[in-house]
PDB file of C-alpha atoms in Angstrom:
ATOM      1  CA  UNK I 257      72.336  93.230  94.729  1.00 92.00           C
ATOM      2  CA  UNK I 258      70.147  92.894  97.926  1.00 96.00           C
ATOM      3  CA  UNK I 259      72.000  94.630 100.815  1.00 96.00           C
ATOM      4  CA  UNK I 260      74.208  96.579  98.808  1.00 95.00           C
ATOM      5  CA  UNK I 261      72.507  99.760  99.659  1.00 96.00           C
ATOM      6  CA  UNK I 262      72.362  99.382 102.926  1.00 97.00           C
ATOM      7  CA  UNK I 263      75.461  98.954 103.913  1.00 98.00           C
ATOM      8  CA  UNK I 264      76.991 101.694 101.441  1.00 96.00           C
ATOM      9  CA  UNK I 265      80.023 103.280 103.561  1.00 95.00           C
ATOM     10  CA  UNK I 266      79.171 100.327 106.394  1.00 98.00           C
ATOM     11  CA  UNK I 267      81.469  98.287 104.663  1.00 98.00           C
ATOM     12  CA  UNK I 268      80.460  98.223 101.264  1.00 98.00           C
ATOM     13  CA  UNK I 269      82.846 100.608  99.384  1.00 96.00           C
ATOM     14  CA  UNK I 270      83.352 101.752  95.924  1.00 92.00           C
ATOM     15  CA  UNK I 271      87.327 102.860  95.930  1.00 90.00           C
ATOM     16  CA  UNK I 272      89.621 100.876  97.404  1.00 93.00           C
ATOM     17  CA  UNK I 273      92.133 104.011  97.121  1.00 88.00           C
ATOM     18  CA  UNK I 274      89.999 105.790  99.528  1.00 90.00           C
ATOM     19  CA  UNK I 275      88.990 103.417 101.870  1.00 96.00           C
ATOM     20  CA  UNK I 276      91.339 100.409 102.742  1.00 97.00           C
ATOM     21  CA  UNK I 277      92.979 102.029 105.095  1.00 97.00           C
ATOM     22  CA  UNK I 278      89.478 101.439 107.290  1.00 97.00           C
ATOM     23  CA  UNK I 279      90.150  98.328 106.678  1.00 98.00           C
ATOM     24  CA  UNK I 280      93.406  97.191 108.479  1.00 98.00           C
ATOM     25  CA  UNK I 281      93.653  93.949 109.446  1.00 98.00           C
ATOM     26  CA  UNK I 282      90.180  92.532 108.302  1.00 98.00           C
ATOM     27  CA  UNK I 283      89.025  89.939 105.551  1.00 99.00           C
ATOM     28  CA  UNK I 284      87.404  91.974 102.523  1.00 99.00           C
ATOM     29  CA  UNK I 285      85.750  90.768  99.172  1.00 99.00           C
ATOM     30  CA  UNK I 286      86.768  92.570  96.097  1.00 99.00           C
ATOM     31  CA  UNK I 287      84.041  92.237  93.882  1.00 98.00           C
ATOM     32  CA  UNK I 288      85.241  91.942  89.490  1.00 97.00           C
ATOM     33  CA  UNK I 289      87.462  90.486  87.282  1.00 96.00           C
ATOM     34  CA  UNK I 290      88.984  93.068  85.468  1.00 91.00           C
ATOM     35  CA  UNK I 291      91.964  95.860  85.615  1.00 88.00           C
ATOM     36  CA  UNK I 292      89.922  97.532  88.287  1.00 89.00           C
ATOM     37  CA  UNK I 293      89.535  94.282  90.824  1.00 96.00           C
ATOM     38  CA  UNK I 294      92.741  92.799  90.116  1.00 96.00           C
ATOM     39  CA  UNK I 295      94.333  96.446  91.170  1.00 94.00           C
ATOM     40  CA  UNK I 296      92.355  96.545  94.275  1.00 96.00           C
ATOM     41  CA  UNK I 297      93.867  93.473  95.164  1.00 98.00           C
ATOM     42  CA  UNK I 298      96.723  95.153  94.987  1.00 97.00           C
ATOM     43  CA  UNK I 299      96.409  97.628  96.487  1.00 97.00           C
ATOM     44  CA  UNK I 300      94.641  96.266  99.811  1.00 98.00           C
ATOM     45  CA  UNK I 301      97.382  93.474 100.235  1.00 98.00           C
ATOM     46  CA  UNK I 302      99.445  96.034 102.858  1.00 98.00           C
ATOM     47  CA  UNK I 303      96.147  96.788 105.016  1.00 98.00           C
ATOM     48  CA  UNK I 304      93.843  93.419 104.945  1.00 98.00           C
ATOM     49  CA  UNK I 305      94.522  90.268 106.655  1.00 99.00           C
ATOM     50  CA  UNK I 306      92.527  88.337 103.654  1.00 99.00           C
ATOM     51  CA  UNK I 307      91.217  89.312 100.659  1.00 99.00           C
ATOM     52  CA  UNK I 308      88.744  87.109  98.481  1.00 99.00           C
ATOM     53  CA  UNK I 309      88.186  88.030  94.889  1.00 99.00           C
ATOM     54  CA  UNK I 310      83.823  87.125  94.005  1.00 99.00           C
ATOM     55  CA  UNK I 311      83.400  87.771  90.084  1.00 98.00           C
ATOM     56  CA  UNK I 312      80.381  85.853  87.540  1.00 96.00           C
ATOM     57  CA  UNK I 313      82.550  84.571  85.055  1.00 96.00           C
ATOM     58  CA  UNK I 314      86.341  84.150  84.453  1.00 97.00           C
ATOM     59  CA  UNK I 315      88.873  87.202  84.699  1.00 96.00           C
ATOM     60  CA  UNK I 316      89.314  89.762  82.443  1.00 91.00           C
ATOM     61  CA  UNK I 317      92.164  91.431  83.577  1.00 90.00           C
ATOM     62  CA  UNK I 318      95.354  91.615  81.704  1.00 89.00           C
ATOM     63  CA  UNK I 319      98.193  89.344  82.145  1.00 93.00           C
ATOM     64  CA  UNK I 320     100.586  91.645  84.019  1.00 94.00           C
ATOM     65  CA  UNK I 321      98.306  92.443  86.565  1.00 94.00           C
ATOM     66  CA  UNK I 322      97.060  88.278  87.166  1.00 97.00           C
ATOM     67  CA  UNK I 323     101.166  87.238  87.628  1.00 97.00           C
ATOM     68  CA  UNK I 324     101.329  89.700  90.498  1.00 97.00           C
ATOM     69  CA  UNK I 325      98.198  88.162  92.264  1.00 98.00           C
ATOM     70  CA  UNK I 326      99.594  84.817  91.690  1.00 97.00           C
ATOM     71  CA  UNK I 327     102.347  85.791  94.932  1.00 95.00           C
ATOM     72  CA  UNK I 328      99.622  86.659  97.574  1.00 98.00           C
ATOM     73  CA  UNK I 329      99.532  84.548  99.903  1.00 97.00           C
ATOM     74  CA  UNK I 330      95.985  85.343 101.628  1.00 97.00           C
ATOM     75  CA  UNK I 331      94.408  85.675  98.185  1.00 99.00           C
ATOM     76  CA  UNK I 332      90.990  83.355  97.828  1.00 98.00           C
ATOM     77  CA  UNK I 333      89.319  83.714  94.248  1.00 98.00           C
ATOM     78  CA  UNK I 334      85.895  82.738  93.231  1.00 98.00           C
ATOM     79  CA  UNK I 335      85.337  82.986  89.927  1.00 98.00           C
ATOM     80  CA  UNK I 336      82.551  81.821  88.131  1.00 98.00           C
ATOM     81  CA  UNK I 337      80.457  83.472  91.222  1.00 98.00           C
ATOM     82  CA  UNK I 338      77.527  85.740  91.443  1.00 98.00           C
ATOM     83  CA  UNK I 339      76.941  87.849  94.731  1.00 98.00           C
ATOM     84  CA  UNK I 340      73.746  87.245  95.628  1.00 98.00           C
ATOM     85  CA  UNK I 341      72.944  89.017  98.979  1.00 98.00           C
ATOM     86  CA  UNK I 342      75.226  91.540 100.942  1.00 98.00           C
ATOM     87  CA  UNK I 343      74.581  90.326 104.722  1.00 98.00           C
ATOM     88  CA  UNK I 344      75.243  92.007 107.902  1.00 98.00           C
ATOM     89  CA  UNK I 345      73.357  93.665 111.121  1.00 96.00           C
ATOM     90  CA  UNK I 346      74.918  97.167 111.633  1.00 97.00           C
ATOM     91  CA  UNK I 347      77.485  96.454 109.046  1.00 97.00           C
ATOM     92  CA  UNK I 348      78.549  94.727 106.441  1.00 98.00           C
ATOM     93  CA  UNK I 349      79.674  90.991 107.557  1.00 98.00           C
ATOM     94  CA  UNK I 350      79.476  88.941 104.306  1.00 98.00           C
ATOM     95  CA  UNK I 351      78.017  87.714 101.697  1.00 98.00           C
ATOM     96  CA  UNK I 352      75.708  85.075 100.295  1.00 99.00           C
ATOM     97  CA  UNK I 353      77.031  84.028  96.784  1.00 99.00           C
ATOM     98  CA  UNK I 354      76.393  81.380  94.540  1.00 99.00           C
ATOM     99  CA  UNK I 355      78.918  79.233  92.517  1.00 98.00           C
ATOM    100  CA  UNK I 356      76.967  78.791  89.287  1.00 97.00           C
ATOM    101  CA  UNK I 357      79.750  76.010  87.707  1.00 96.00           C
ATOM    102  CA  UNK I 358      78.669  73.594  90.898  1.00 97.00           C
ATOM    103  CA  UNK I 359      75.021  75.703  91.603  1.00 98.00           C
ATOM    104  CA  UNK I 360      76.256  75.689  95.270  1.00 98.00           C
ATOM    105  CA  UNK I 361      75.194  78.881  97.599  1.00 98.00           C
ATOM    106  CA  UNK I 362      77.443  79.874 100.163  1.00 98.00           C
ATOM    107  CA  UNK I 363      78.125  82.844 102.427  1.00 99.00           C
ATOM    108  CA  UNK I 364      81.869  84.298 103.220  1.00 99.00           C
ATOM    109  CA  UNK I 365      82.341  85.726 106.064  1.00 99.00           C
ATOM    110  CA  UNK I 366      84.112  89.069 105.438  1.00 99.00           C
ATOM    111  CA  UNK I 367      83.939  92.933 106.946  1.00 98.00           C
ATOM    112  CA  UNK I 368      84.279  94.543 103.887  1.00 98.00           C
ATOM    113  CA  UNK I 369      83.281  94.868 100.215  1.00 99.00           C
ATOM    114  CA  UNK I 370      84.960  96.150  97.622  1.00 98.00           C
ATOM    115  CA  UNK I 371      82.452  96.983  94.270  1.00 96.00           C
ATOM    116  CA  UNK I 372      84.950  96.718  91.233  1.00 94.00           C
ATOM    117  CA  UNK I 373      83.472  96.235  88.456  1.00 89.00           C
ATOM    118  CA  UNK I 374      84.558  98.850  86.020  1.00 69.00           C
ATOM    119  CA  UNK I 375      83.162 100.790  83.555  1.00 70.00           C
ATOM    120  CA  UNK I 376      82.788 101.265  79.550  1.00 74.00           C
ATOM    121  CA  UNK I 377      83.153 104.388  78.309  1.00 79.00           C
ATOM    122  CA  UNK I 378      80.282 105.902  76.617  1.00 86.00           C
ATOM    123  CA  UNK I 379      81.608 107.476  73.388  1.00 91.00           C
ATOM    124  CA  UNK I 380      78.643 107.083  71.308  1.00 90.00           C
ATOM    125  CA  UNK I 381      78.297 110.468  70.539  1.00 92.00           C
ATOM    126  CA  UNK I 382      81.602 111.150  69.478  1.00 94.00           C
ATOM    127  CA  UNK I 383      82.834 107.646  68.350  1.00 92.00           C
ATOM    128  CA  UNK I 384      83.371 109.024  64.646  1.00 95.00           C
ATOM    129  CA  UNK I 385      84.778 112.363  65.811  1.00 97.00           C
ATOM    130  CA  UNK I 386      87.742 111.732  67.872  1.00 98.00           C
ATOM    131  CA  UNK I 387      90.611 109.229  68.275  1.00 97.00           C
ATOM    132  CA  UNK I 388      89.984 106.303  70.529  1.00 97.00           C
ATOM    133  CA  UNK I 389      92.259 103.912  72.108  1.00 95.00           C
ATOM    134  CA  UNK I 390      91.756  99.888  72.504  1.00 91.00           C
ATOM    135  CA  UNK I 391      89.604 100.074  75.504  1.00 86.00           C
ATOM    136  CA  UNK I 392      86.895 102.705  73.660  1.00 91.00           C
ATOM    137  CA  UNK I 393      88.620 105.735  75.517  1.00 93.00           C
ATOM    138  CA  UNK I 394      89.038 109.056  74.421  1.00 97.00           C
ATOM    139  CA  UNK I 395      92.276 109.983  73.464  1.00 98.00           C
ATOM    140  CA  UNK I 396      93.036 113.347  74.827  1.00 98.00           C
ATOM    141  CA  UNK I 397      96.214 115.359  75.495  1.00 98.00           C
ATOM    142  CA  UNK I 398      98.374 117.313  78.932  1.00 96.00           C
ATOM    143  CA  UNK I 399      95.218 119.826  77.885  1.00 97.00           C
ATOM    144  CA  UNK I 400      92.304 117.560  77.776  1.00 98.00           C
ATOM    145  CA  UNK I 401      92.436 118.204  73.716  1.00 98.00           C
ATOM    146  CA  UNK I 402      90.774 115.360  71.678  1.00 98.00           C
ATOM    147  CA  UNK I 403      91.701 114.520  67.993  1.00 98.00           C
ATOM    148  CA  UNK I 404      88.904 116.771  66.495  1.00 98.00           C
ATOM    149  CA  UNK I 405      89.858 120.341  67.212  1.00 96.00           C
ATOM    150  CA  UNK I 406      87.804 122.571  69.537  1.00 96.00           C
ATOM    151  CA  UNK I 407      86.301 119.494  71.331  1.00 97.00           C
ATOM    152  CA  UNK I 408      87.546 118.827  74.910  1.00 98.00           C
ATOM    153  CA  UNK I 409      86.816 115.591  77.049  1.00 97.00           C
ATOM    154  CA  UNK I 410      87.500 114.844  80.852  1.00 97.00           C
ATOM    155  CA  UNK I 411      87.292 112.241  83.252  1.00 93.00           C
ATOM    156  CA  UNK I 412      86.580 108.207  83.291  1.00 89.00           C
ATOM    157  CA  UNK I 413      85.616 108.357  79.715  1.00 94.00           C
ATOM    158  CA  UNK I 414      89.337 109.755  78.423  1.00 96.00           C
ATOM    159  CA  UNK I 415      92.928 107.351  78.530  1.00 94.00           C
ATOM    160  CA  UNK I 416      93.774 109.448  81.236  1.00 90.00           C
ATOM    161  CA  UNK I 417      95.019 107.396  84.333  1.00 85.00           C
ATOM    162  CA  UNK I 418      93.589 106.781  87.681  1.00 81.00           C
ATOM    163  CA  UNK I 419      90.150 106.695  87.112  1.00 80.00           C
ATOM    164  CA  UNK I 420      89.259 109.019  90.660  1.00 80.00           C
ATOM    165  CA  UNK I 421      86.322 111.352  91.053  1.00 82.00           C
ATOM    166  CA  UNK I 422      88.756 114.099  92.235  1.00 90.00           C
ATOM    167  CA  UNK I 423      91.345 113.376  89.430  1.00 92.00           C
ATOM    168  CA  UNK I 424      88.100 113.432  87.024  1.00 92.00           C
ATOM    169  CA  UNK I 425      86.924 116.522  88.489  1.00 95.00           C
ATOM    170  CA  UNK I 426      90.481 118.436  87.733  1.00 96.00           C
ATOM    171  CA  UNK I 427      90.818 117.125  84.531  1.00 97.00           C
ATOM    172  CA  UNK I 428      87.204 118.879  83.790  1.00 97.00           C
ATOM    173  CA  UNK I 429      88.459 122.157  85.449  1.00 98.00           C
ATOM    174  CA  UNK I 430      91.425 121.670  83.049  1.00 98.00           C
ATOM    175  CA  UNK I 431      89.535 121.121  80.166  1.00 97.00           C
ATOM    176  CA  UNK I 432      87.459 123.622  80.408  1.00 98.00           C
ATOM    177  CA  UNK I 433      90.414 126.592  81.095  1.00 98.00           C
ATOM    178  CA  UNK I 434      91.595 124.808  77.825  1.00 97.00           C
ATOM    179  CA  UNK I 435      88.211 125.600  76.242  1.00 97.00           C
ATOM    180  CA  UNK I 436      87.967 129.435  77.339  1.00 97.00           C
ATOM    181  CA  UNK I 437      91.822 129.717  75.670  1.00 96.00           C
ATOM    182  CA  UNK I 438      90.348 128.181  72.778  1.00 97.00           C
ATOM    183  CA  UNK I 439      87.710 130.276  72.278  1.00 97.00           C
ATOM    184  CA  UNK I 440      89.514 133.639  72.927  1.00 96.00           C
ATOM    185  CA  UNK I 441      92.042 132.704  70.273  1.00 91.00           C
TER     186      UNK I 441
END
């Protein structure tokens, strides 16, 4: 998206665990429609003053997580919206999107962005190896073990919670202490 780049860290932001605190008291776009958006929502209710949900088609998000969005109050959602410009001077200060049901363009005024978007695992190497869940991640266990022994996975692409490059990061320092015991059985 144009402007997305530039304003990386000047008020476009990639984890809403990290940053909303910078946030406090401001009117920020959360940017999705899955697990990941609808839990930034969440989590950015105590710091921003209003938070608008942009996403391209309709949510994806499971059920549990869309009741508890229905009881914020200074919740705006656009769905059926693609971002098409990230605007701003020395910052980030909104967007221009367009509402492709009604083809109208408009811009939201807003001093941050949150990207949410999600991922999809990429187990295509070891799809017929190892035990995956319903969302295509690898099931591993407390030591990063997969289903197939010997073989060790870590990070987004595992049914481990919290998907945080730190969290990823220890799980990979984990799994790889797991792998040395392994292989001085």
């Amino acid at each position: 998206v144009k402007g997305e780049m530039t304003f990386a860290n000047k008020g476009v932001s990639y984890c809403t665990t990290c940053d909303a605190p910078f946030f406090k008291d401001k009117h920020v776009i959360v940017a999705g429609g899955g697990n990941s958006a609808a839990e930034a929502v969440i989590d950015l209710v105590p710091w921003a003053s209003k938070i608008t949900v942009v996403h391209r088609s309709q949510w994806r998000a499971d059920a549990i997580l869309l009741r508890k969005l229905e009881d914020i109050p200074n919740l705006t959602i656009h769905l059926e919206t693609q971002i098409l410009e990230v605007l701003g001077d020395t910052s980030m200060n909104g967007l221009m999107v367009n509402n492709k049901s009604s083809n109208e363009t408009f811009t939201i005024d807003a001093q941050g962005l949150f990207i949410e978007i999600g991922t999809i695992p990429n187990v295509s190497l070891i799809k017929d190896l190892v035990a995956l869940n319903e969302r295509d991640e690898v099931i591993v266990n407390d030591m990063q073990e997969t289903s197939c022994e010997g073989l060790y996975a870590a990070g987004d692409v595992t049914n481990q919670p919290f998907k945080q490059i730190i969290i990823a990061t220890a799980e990979g320092a984990k799994a790889a202490l797991a792998m040395n015991q392994y292989l001085n059985k």
